[in-house]
mmCIF file of C-alpha atoms in Angstrom:
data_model
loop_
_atom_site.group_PDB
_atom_site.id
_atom_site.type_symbol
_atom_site.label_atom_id
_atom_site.label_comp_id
_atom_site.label_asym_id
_atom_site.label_seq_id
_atom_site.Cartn_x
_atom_site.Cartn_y
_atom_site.Cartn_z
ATOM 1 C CA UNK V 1 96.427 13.870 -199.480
ATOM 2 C CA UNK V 2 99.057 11.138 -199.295
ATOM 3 C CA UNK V 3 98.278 7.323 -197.723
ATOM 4 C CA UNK V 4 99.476 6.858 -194.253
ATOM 5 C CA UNK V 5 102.741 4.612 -194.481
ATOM 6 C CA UNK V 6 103.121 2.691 -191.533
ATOM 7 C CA UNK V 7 106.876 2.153 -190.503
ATOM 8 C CA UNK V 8 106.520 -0.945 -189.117
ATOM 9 C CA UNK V 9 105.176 0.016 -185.505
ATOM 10 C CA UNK V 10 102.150 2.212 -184.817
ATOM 11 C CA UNK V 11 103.281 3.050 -181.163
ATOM 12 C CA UNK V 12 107.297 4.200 -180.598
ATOM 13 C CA UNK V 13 108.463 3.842 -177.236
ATOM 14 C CA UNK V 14 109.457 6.631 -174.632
ATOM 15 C CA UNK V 15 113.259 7.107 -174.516
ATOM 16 C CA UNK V 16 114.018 6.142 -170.799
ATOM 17 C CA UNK V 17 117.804 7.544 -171.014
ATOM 18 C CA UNK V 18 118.305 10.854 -173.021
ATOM 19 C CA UNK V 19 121.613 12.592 -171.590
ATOM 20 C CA UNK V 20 120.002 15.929 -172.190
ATOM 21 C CA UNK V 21 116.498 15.940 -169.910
ATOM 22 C CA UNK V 22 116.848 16.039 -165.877
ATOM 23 C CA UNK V 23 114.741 17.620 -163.079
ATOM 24 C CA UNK V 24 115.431 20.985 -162.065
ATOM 25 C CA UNK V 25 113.730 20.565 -158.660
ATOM 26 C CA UNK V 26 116.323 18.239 -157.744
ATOM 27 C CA UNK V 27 118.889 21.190 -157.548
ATOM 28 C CA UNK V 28 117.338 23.200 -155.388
ATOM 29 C CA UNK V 29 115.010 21.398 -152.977
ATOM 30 C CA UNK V 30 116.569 19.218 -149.900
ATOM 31 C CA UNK V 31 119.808 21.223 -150.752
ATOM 32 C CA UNK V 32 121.562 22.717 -147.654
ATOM 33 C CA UNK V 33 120.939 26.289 -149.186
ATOM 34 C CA UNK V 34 116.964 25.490 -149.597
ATOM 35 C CA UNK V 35 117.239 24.570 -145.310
ATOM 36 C CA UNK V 36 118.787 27.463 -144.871
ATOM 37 C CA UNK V 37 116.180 29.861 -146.499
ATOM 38 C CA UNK V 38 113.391 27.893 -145.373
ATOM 39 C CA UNK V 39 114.166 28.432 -141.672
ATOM 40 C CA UNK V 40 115.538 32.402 -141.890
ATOM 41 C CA UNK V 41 112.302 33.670 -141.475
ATOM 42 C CA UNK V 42 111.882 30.946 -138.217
ATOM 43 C CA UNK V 43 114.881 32.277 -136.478
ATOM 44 C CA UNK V 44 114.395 35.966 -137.137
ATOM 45 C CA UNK V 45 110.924 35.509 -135.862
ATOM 46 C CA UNK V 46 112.336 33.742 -132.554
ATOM 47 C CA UNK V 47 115.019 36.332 -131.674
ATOM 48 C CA UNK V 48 112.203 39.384 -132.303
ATOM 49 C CA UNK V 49 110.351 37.526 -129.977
ATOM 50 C CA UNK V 50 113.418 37.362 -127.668
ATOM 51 C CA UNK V 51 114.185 40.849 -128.294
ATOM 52 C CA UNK V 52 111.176 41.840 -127.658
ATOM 53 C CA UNK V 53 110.196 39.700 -124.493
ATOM 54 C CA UNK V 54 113.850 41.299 -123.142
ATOM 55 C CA UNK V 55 112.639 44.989 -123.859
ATOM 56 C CA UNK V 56 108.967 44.309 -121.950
ATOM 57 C CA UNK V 57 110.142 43.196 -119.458
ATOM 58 C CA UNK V 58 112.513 46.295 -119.025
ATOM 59 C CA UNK V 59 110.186 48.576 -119.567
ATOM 60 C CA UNK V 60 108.108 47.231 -116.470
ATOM 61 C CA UNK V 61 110.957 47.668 -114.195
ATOM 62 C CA UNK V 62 110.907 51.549 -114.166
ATOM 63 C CA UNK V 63 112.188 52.340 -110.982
ATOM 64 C CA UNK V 64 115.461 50.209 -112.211
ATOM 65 C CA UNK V 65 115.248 52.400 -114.996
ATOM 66 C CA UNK V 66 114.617 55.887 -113.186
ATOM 67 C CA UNK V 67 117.953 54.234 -110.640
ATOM 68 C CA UNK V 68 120.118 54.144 -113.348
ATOM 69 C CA UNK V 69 119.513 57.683 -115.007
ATOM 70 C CA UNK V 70 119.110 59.747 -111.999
ATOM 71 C CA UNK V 71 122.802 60.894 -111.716
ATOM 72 C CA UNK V 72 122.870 61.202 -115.236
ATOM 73 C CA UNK V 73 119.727 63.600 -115.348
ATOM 74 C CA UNK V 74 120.855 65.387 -112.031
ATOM 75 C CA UNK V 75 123.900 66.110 -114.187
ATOM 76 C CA UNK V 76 122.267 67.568 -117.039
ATOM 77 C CA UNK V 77 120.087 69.434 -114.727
ATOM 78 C CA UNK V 78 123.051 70.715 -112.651
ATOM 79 C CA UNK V 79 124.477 71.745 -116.371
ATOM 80 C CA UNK V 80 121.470 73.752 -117.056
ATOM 81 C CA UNK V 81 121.669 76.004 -113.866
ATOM 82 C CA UNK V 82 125.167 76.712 -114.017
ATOM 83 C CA UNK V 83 124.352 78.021 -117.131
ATOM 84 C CA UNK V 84 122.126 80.215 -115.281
ATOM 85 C CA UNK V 85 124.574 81.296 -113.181
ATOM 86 C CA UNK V 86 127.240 82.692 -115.664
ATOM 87 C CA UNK V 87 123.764 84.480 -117.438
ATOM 88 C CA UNK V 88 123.395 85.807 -114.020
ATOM 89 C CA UNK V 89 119.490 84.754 -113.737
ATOM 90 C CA UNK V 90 119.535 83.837 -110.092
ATOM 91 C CA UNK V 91 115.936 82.485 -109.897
ATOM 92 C CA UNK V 92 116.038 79.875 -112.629
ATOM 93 C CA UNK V 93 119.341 79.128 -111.100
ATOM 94 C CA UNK V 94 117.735 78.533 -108.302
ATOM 95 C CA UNK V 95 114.888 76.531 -109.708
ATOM 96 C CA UNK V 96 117.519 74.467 -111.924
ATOM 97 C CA UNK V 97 119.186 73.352 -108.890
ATOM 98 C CA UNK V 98 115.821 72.481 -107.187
ATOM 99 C CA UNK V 99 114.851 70.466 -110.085
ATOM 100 C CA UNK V 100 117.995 68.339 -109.653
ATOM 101 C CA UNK V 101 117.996 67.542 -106.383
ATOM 102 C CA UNK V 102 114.593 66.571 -105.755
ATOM 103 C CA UNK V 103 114.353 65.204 -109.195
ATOM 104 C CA UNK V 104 117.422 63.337 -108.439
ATOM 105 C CA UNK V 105 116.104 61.899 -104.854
ATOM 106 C CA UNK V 106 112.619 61.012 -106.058
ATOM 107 C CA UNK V 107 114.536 58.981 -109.083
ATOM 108 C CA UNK V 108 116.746 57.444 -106.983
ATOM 109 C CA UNK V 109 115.071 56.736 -103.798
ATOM 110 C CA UNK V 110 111.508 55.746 -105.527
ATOM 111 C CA UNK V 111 109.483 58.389 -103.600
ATOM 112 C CA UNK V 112 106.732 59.629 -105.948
ATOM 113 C CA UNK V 113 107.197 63.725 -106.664
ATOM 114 C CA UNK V 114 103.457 63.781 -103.978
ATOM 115 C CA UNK V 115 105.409 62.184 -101.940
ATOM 116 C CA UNK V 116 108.460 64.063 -101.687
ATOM 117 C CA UNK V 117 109.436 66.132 -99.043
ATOM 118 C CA UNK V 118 112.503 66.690 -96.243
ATOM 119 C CA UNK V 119 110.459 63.922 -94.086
ATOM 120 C CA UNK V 120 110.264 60.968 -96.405
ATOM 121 C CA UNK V 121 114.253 61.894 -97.839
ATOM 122 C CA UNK V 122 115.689 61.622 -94.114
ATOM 123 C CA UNK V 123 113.531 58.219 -93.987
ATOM 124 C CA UNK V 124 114.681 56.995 -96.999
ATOM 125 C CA UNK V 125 118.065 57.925 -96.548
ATOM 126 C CA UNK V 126 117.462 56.039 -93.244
ATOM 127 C CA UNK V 127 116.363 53.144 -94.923
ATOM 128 C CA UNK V 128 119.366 52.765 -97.147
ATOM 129 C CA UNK V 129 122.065 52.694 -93.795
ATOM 130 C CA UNK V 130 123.947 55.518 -94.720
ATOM 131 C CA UNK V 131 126.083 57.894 -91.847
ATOM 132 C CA UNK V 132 123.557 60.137 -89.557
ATOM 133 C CA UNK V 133 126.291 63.001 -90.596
ATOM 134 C CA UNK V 134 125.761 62.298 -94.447
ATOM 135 C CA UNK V 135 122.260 62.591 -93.882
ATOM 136 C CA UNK V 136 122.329 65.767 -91.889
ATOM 137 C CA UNK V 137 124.621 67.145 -94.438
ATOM 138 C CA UNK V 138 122.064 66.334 -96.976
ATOM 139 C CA UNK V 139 119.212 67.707 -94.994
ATOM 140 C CA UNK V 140 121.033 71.019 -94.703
ATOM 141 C CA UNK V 141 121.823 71.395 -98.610
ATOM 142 C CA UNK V 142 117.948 70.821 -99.432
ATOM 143 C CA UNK V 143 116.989 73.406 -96.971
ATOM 144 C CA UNK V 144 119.332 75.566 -98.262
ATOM 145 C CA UNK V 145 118.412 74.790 -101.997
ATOM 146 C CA UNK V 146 114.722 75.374 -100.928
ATOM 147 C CA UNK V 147 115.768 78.937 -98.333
ATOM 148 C CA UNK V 148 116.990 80.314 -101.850
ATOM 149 C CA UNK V 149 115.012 79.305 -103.866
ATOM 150 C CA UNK V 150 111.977 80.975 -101.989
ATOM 151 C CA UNK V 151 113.990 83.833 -99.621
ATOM 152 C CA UNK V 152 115.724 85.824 -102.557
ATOM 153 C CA UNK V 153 117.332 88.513 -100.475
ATOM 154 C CA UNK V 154 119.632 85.497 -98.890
ATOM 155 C CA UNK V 155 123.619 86.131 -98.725
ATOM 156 C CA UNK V 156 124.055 82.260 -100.600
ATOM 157 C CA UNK V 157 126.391 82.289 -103.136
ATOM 158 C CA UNK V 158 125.418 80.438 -106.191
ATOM 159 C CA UNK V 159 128.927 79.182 -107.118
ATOM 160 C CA UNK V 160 128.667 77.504 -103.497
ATOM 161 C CA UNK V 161 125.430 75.825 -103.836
ATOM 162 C CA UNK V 162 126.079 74.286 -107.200
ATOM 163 C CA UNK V 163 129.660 72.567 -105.633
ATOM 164 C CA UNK V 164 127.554 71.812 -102.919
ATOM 165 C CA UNK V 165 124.699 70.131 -104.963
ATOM 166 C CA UNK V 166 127.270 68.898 -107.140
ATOM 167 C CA UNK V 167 129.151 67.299 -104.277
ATOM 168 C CA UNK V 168 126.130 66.385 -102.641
ATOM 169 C CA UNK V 169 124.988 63.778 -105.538
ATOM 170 C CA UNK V 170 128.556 62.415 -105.792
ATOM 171 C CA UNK V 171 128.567 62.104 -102.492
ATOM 172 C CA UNK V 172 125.073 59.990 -102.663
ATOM 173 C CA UNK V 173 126.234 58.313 -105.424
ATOM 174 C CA UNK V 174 129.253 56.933 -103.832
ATOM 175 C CA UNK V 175 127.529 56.191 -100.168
ATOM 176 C CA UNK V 176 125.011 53.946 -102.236
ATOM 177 C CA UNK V 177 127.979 52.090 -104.115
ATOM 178 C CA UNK V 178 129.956 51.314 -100.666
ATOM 179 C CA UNK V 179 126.333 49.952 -99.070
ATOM 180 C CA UNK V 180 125.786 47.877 -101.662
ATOM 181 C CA UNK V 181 128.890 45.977 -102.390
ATOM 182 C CA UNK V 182 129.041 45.310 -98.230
#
């Protein structure tokens, strides 16, 4: 046990300037990088929400939707029954190219598949302004499609109907293109 010595002051003062302490928090926060990673997960949350907003409202537009793939799906349909045809399986030929055509005109005219039938095609064809001929000529490749389909011991060739239901979509497909830029 030794005395307590004072040194001449009971109290030493705080060093104010020492080269070797600063503040770490002065690095980071209000630097540009600490803005930037503050407001990431802001704009990532707006453009989801953009994104998002974008894809609802697409998604409520179906019949712009069914427009757009109905020669696509008439295609793949149309690849389907000529695959049929080289098999040699006339009555799922037949029933492919069914499937395309009136899948193609309920798609692409908006008629419900209840709905469908050579009546409400001529009107809607009607509706759209296209050439009495080019509807007539449609008319007549349904019924024939359909007379096939359902009177087997017809003289039809299949090669034939599938250029004709082939050229019978193109066909569409291009009337639709010239009424609408007029």
């Amino acid at each position: 046990k030794k005395n307590v010595t004072i040194l001449g002051d009971d109290i030493r003062f705080i060093q104010t300037k020492n080269p070797t302490l600063r503040t770490k928090a002065s690095d980071f926060f209000l630097s540009p990088l600490y803005y930037f990673l503050l407001f990431i997960p802001l704009i990532g949350f707006v453009l989801f929400y953009i994104l998002l907003r974008k894809q609802i409202e697409n998604k409520k537009n179906l019949a712009m939707i069914k427009d757009k793939k109905a020669s696509k799906l008439a295609r793949k349909r149309l690849q389907k029954a000529e695959k049929y045809l080289k098999s040699g399986d006339k009555e799922q030929f037949y029933i492919a190219i069914s499937q395309a055509l009136w899948g193609y005109i309920s798609d692409k005219f908006y008629i419900p598949l209840m709905e469908l039938s050579l009546d409400t095609t001529r009107c809607k064809l009607e509706e759209k302004s296209l050439n009495a001929e080019f509807i007539d000529e449609c008319m007549n490749v349904l019924t024939q499609c359909e007379y096939a389909r359902f009177a087997p011991a017809t003289a039809i060739n299949g090669k034939q109907m599938y250029e004709t239901t082939f050229q019978f979509i193109s066909k569409i497909e291009n009337e639709l293109k010239k009424n609408n830029s007029c």
